[in-house]
PDB file of C-alpha atoms and ligand atoms in Angstrom:
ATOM      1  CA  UNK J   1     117.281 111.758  84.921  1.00 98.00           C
ATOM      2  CA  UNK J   2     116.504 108.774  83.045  1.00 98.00           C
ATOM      3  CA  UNK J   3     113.685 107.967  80.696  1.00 98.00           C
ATOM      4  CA  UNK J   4     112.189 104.994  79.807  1.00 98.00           C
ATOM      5  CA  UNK J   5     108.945 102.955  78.392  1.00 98.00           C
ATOM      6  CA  UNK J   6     107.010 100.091  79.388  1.00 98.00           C
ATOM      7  CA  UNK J   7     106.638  96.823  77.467  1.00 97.00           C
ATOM      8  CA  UNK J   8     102.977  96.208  76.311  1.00 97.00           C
ATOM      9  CA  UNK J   9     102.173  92.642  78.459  1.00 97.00           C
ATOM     10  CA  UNK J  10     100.455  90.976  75.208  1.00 97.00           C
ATOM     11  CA  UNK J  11     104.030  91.388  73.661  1.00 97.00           C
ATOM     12  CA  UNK J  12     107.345  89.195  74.012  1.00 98.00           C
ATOM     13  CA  UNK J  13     109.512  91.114  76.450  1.00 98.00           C
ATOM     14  CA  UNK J  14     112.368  90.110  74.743  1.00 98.00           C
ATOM     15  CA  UNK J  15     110.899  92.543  71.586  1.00 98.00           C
ATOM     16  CA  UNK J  16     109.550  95.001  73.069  1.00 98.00           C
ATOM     17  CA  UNK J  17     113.453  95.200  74.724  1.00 98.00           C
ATOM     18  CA  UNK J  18     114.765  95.560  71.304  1.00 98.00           C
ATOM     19  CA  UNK J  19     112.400  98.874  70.344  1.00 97.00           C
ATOM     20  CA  UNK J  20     113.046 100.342  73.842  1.00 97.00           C
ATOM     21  CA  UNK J  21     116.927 100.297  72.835  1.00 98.00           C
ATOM     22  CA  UNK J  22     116.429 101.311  69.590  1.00 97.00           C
ATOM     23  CA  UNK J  23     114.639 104.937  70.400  1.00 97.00           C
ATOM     24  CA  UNK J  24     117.553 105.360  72.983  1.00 97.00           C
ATOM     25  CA  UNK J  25     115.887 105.152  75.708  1.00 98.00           C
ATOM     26  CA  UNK J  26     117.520 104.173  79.140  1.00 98.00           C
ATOM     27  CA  UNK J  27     115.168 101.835  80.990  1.00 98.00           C
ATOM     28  CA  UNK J  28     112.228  98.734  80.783  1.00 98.00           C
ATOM     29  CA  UNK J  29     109.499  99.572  83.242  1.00 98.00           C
ATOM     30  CA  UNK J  30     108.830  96.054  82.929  1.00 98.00           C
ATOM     31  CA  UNK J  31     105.379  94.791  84.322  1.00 98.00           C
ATOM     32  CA  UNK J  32     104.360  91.649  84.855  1.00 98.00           C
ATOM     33  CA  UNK J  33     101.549  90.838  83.827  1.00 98.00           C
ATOM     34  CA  UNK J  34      99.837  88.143  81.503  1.00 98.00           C
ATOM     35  CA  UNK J  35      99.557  87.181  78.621  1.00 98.00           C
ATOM     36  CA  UNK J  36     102.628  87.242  77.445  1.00 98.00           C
ATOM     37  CA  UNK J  37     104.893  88.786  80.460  1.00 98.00           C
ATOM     38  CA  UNK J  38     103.782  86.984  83.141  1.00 98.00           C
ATOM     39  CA  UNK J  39     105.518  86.933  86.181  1.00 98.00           C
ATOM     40  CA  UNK J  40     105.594  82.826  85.679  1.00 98.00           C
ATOM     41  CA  UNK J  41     106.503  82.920  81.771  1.00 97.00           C
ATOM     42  CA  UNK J  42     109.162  85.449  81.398  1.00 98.00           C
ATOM     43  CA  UNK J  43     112.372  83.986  81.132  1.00 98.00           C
ATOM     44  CA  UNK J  44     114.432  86.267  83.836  1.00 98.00           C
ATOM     45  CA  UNK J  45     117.993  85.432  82.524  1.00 98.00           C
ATOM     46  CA  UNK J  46     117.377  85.919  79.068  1.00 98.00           C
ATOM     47  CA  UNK J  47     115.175  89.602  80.233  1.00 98.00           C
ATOM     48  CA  UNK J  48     118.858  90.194  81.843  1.00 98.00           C
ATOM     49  CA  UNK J  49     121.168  89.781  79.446  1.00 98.00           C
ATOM     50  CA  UNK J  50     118.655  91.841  76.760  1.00 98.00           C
ATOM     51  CA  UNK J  51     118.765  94.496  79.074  1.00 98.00           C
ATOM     52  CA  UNK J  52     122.851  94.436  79.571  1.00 98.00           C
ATOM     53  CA  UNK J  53     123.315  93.564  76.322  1.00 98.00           C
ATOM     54  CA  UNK J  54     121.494  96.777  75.203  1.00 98.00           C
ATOM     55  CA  UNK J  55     122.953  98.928  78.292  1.00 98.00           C
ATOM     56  CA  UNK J  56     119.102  99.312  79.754  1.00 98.00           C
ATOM     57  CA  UNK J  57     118.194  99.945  83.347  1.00 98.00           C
ATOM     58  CA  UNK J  58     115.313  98.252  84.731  1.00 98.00           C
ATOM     59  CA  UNK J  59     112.734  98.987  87.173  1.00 98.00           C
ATOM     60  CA  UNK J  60     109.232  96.731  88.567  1.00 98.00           C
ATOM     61  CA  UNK J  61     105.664  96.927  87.727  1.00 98.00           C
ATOM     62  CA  UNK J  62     102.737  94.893  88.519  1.00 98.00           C
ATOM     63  CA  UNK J  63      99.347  94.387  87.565  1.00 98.00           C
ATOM     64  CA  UNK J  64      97.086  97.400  88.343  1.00 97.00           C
ATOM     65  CA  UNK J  65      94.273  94.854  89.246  1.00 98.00           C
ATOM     66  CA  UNK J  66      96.005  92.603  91.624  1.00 98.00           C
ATOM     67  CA  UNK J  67      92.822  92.093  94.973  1.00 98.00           C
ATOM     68  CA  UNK J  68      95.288  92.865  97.947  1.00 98.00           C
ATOM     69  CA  UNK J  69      92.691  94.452  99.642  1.00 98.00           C
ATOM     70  CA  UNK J  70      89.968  91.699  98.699  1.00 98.00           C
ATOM     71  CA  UNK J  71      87.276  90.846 101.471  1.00 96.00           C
ATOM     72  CA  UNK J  72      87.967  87.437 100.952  1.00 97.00           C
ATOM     73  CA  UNK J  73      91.350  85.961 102.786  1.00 97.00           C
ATOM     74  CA  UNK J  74      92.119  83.655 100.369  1.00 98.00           C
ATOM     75  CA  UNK J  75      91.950  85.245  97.151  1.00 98.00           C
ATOM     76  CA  UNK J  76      94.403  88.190  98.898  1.00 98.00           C
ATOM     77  CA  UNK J  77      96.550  85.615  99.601  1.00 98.00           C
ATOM     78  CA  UNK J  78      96.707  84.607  96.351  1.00 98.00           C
ATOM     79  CA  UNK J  79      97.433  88.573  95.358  1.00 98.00           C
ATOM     80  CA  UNK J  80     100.110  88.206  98.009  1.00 98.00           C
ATOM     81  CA  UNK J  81     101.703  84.812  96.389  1.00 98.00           C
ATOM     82  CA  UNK J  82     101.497  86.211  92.685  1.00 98.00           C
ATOM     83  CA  UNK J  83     103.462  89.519  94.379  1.00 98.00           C
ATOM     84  CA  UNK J  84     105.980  87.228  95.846  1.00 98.00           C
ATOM     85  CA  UNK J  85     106.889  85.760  92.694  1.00 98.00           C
ATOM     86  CA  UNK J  86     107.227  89.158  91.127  1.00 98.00           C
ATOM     87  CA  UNK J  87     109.747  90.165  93.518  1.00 98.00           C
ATOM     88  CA  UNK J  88     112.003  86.822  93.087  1.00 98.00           C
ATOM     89  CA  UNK J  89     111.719  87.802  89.164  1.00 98.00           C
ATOM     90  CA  UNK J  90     112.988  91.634  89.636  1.00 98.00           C
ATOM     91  CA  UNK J  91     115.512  90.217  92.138  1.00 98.00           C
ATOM     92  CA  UNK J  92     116.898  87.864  89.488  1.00 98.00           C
ATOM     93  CA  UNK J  93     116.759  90.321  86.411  1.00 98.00           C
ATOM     94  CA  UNK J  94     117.724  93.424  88.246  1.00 98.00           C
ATOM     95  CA  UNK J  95     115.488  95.544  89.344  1.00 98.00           C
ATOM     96  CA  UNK J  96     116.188  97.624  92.781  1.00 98.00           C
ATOM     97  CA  UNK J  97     112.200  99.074  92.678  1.00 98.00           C
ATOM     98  CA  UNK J  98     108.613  97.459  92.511  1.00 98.00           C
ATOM     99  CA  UNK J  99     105.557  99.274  92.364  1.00 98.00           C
ATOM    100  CA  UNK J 100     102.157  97.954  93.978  1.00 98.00           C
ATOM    101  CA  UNK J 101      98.816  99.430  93.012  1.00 98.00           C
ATOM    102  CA  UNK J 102      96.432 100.105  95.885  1.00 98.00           C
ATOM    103  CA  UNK J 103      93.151  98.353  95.859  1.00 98.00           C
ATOM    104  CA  UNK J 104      89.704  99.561  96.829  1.00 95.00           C
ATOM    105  CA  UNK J 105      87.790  97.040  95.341  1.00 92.00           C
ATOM    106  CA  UNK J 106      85.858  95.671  98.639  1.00 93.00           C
ATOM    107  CA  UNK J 107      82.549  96.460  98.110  1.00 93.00           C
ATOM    108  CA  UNK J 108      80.388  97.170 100.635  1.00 95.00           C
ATOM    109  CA  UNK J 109      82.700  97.734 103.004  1.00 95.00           C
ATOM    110  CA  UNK J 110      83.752 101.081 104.291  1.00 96.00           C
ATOM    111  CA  UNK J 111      87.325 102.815 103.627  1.00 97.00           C
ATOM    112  CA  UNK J 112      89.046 102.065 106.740  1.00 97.00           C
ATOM    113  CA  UNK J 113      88.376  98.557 105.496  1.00 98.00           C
ATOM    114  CA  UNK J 114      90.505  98.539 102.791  1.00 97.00           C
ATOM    115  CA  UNK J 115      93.070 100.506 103.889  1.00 98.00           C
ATOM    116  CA  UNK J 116      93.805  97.922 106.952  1.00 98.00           C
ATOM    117  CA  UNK J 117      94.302  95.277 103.896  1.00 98.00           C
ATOM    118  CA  UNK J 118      96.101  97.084 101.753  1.00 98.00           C
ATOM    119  CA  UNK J 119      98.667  97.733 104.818  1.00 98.00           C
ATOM    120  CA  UNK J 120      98.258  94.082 105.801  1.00 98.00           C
ATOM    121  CA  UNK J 121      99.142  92.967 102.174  1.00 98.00           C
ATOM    122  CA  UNK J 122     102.202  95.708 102.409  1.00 98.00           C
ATOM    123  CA  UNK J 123     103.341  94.310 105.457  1.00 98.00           C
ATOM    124  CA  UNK J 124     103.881  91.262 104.496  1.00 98.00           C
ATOM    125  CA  UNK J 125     105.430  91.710 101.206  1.00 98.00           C
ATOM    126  CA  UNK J 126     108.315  94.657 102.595  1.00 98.00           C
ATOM    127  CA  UNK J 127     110.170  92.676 104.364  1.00 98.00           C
ATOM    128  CA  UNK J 128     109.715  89.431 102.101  1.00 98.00           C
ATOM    129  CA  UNK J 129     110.980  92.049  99.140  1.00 98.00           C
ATOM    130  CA  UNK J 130     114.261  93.408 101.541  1.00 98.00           C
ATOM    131  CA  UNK J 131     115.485  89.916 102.022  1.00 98.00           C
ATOM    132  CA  UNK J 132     115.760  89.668  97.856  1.00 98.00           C
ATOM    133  CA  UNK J 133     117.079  93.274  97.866  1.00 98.00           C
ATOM    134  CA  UNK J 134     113.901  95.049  95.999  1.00 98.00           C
ATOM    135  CA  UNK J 135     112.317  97.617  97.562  1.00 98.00           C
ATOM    136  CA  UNK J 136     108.282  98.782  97.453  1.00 98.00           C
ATOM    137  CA  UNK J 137     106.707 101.771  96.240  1.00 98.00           C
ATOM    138  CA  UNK J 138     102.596 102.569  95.786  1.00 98.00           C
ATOM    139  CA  UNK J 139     101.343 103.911  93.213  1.00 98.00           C
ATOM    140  CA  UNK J 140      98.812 107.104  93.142  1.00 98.00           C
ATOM    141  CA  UNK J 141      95.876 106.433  91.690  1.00 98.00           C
ATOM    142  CA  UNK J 142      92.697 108.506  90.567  1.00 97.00           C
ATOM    143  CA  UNK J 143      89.774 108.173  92.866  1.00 93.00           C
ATOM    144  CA  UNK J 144      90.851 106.894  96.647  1.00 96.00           C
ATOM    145  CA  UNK J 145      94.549 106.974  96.415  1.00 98.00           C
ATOM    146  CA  UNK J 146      95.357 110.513  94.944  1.00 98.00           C
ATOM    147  CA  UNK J 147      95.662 112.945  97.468  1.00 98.00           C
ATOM    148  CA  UNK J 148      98.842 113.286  99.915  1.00 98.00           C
ATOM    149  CA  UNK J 149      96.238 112.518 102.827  1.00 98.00           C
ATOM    150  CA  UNK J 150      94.732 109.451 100.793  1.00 98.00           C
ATOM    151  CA  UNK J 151      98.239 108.014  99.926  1.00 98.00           C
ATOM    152  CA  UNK J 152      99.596 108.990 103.037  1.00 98.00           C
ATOM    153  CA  UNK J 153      96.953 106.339 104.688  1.00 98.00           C
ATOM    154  CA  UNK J 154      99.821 103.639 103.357  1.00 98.00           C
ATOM    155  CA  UNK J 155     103.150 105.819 103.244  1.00 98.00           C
ATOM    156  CA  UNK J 156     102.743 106.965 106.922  1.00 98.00           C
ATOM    157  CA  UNK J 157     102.541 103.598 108.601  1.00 98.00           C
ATOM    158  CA  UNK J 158     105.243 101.860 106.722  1.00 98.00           C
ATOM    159  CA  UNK J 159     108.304 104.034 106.733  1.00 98.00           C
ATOM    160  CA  UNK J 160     109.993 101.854 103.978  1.00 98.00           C
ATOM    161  CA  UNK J 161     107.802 102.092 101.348  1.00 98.00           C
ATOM    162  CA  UNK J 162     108.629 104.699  98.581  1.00 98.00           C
ATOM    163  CA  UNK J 163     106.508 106.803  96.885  1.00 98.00           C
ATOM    164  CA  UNK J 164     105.606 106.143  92.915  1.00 98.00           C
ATOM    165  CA  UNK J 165     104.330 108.906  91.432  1.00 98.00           C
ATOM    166  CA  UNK J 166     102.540 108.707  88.316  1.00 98.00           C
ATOM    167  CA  UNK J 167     101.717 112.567  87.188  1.00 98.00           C
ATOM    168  CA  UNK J 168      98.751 111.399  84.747  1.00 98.00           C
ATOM    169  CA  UNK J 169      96.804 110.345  87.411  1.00 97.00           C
ATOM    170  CA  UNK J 170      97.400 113.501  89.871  1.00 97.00           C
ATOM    171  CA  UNK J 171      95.260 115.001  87.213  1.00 97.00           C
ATOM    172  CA  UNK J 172      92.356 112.877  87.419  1.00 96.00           C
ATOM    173  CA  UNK J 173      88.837 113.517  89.471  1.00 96.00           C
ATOM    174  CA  UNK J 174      90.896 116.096  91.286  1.00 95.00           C
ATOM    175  CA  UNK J 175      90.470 120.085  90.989  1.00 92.00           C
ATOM    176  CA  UNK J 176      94.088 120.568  90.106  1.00 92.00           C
ATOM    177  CA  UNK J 177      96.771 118.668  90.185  1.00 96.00           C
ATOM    178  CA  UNK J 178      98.137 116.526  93.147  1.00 97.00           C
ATOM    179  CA  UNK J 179     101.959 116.837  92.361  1.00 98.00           C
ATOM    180  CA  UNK J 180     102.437 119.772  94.334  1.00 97.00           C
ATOM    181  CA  UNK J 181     100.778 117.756  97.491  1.00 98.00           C
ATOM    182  CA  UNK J 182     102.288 114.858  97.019  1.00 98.00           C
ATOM    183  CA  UNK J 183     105.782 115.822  96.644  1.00 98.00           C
ATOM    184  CA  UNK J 184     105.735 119.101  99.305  1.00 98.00           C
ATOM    185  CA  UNK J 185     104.563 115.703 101.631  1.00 98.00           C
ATOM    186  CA  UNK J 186     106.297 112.522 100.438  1.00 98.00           C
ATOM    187  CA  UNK J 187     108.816 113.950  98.071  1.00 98.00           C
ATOM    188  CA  UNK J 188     112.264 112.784 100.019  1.00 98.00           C
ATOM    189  CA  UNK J 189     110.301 109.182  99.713  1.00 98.00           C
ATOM    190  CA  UNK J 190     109.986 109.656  95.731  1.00 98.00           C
ATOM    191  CA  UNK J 191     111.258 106.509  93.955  1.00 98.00           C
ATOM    192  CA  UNK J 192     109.885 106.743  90.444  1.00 98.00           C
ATOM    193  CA  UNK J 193     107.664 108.446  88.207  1.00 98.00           C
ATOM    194  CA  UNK J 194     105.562 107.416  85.733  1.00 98.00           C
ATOM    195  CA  UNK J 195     104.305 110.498  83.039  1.00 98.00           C
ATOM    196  CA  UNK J 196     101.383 110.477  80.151  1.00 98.00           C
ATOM    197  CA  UNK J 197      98.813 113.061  79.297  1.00 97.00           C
ATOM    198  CA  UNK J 198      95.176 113.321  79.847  1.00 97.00           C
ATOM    199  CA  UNK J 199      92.375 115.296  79.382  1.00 97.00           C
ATOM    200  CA  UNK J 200      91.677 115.765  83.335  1.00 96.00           C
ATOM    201  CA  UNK J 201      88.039 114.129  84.542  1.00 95.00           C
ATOM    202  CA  UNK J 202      88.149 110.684  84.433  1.00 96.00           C
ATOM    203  CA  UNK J 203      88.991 109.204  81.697  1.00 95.00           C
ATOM    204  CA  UNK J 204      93.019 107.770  82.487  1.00 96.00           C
ATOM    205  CA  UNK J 205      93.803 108.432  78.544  1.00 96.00           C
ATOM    206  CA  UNK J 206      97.799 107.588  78.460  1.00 96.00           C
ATOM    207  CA  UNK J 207      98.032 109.900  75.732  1.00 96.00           C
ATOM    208  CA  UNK J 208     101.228 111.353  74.498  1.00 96.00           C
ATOM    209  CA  UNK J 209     103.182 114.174  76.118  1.00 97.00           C
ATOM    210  CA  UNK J 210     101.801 117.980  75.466  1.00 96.00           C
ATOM    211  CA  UNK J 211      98.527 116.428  74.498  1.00 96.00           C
ATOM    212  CA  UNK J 212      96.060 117.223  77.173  1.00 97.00           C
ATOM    213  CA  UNK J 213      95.616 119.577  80.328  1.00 96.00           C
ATOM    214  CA  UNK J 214      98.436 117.804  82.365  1.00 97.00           C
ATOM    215  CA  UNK J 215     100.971 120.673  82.896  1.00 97.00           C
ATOM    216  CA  UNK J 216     103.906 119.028  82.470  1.00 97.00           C
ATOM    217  CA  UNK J 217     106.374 121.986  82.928  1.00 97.00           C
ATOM    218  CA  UNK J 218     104.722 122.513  86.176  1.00 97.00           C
ATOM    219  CA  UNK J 219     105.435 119.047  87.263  1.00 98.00           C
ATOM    220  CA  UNK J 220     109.215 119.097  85.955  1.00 98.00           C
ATOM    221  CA  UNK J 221     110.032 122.210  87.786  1.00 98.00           C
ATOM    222  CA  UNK J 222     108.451 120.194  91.231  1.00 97.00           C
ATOM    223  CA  UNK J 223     110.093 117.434  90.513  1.00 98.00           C
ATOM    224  CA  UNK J 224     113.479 119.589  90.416  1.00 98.00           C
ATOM    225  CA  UNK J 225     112.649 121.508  93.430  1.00 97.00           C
ATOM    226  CA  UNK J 226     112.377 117.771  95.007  1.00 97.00           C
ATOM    227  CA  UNK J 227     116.314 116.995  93.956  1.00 97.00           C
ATOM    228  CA  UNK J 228     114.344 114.384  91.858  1.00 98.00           C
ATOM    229  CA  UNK J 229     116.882 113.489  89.191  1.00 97.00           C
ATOM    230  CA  UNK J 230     115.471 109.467  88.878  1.00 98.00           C
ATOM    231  CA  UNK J 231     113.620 107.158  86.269  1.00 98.00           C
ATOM    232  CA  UNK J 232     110.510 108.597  84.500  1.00 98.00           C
ATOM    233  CA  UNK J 233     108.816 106.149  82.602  1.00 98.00           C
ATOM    234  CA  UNK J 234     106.722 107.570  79.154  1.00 98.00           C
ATOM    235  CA  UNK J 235     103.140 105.471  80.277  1.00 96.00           C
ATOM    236  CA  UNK J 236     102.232 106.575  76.683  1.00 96.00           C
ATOM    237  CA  UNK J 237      99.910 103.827  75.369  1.00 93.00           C
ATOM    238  CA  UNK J 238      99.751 103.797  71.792  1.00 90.00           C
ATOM    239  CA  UNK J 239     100.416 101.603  68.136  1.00 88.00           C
ATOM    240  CA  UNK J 240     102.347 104.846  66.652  1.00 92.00           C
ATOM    241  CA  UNK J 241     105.794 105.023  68.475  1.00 92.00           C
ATOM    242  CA  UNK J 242     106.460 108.452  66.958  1.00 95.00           C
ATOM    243  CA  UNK J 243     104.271 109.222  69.665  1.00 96.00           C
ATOM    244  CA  UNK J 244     106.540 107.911  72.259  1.00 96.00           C
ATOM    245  CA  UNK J 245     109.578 109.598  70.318  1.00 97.00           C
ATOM    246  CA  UNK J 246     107.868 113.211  70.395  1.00 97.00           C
ATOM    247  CA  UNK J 247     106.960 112.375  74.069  1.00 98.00           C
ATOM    248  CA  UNK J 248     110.983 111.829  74.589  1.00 98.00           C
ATOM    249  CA  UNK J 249     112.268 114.327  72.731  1.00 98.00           C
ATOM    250  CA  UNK J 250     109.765 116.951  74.997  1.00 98.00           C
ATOM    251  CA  UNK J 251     110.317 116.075  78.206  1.00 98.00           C
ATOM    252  CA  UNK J 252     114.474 116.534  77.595  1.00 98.00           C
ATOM    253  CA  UNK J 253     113.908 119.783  76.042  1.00 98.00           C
ATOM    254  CA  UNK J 254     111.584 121.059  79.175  1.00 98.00           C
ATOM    255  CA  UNK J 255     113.687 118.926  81.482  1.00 98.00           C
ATOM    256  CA  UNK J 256     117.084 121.155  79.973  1.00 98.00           C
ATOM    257  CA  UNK J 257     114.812 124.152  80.060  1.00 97.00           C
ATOM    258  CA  UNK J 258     113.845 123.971  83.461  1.00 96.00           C
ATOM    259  CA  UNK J 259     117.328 123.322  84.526  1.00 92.00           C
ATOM    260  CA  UNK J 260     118.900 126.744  83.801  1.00 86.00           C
TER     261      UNK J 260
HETATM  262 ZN1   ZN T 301     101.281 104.662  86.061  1.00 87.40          ZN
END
C-alpha cells in the first residue's frame, strides 16, 4: 500500500512535488486542473524528472467539473478534447491511471439522459487512453453516482474501466456507508482510492483523518478483504500540513493493525 497527496491546482506542481517528498510520502495524485496545473501549462518532462528525482509514483486526476454529460454537443466535445490532452500529459509523465468524474449536470433532462453521455464521453476516451497506455477509472460521487447500482450504470457497460473509490464520499447523502457495496460489487475492478473525513450529510468537508463519522477502520479492513494493497491518496484539504502528517501517520498504524 502506498500513500500519497494531491497538489493544490493554484500551486506550481513542481513545489507542491518538493513537500510531497519531504513528508515521505510515495505518490502525486496529480490533477490537472487550472490555474496553475493545467493540463496545457504543466511542463510534463520537468513533472517527470521531479517525481524520479524524488523516487515518487504518480497517478491522474481531472477536474471534478469537466460537462461530459452536457446537453449541448459541442461543449462535451470540448470536455472530451480537454480529457484527451490529459491523457497525452499522464502518458508522457508517467502515470498508468486517470480518474474521470461523472457528470449530472443536464438539467431538465431525466437520468437515463445523462448516463447515455457520460458512457458516450467514456467510450470515446477508453480506447483513445489504451493507445497512450493509461487506463480509466470513475470516480464515486455523493448524490447520483454513489451507490454500487448508480456507479454500476458506467462500470457495467464498459468492462475496462476501473473503479476509483473515494471513501469520503461513500459517506455522503447516504444512510451508511457505500464501501461495503461498492467493493462486495466492483472490488476486483478497484484501481485507486482516494480517503478524507467528513461529517456525513452533505457537506464534502476533506477534513483530516479520524476527524468525522467516516469509519475508517471499517473501510481498511474492506479494502483488505478486497486484496487491495494499491495507492490511497490523503484528499485532505487544508493550509496546516500537520494535518496531512497525522492523517499519514493514522492510516499506517490502522493499516499495520488491521493486518495482523
Ligand atoms: Zn476524491
Amino acid at each position: 500500500m502506498l500513500i500519497g497527496a494531491m497538489n493544490h491546482p493554484a500551486r506550481e506542481v513542481l513545489q507542491e512535488i518538493e513537500w510531497i517528498a519531504a513528508m515521505g510520502l510515495g505518490f502525486l495524485d496529480l490533477t490537472l486542473e487550472p490555474p496553475k496545473a493545467a493540463s496545457w501549462k504543466v511542463d510534463r518532462r520537468a513533472v517527470r524528472n521531479a517525481l524520479e528525482q524524488h523516487q515518487l509514483g504518480v497517478v491522474g486526476h481531472t477536474a471534478f467539473y469537466l460537462p461530459i454529460a452536457s446537453g449541448i454537443e459541442e461543449i462535451r466535445q470540448a470536455a472530451v478534447t480537454e480529457l484527451r490532452r490529459c491523457i497525452e500529459a499522464f502518458a508522457e509523465i508517467g502515470a498508468r491511471w486517470m480518474n474521470i468524474h461523472p457528470d449530472r449536470h443536464a438539467p431538465m433532462h431525466d437520468r437515463g439522459f445523462f448516463i447515455q453521455r457520460n458512457l458516450e464521453t467514456l467510450g470515446e476516451l477508453l480506447p483513445y487512453a489504451a493507445e497512450h497506455g493509461v487506463g480509466l477509472m470513475i470516480e464515486n460521487l455523493p448524490g447520483d453516482f454513489n451507490t454500487a447500482g448508480e456507479v454500476g450504470e458506467l462500470l457495467d457497460p464498459l468492462p475496462a474501466l476501473g473503479l476509483h473509490l473515494d471513501i469520503g464520499h461513500a459517506n455522503l447523502l447516504v444512510t451508511h456507508s457505500t464501501v461495503d457495496e461498492l467493493l462486495g460489487a466492483y472490488g476486483p475492478r478497484l484501481r485507486h482510492v482516494h480517503l478524507h473525513d467528513n461529517k456525513g450529510g452533505a457537506a464534502d468537508l476533506h477534513l483530516p483523518l479520524g476527524s468525522g463519522s467516516v469509519d475508517l477502520r471499517s473501510a481498511i479492513r474492506q479494502l483488505q478483504r478486497t486484496g487491495y494493497d494499491g495507492t490511497i491518496t490523503l484528499e485532505v484539504f487544508t493550509p496546516d500540513q500537520h494535518y496531512v502528517r497525522y492523517s499519514k501517520e493514522l492510516l499506517q498504524r490502522v493499516w499495520e493493525e488491521e493486518r495482523r
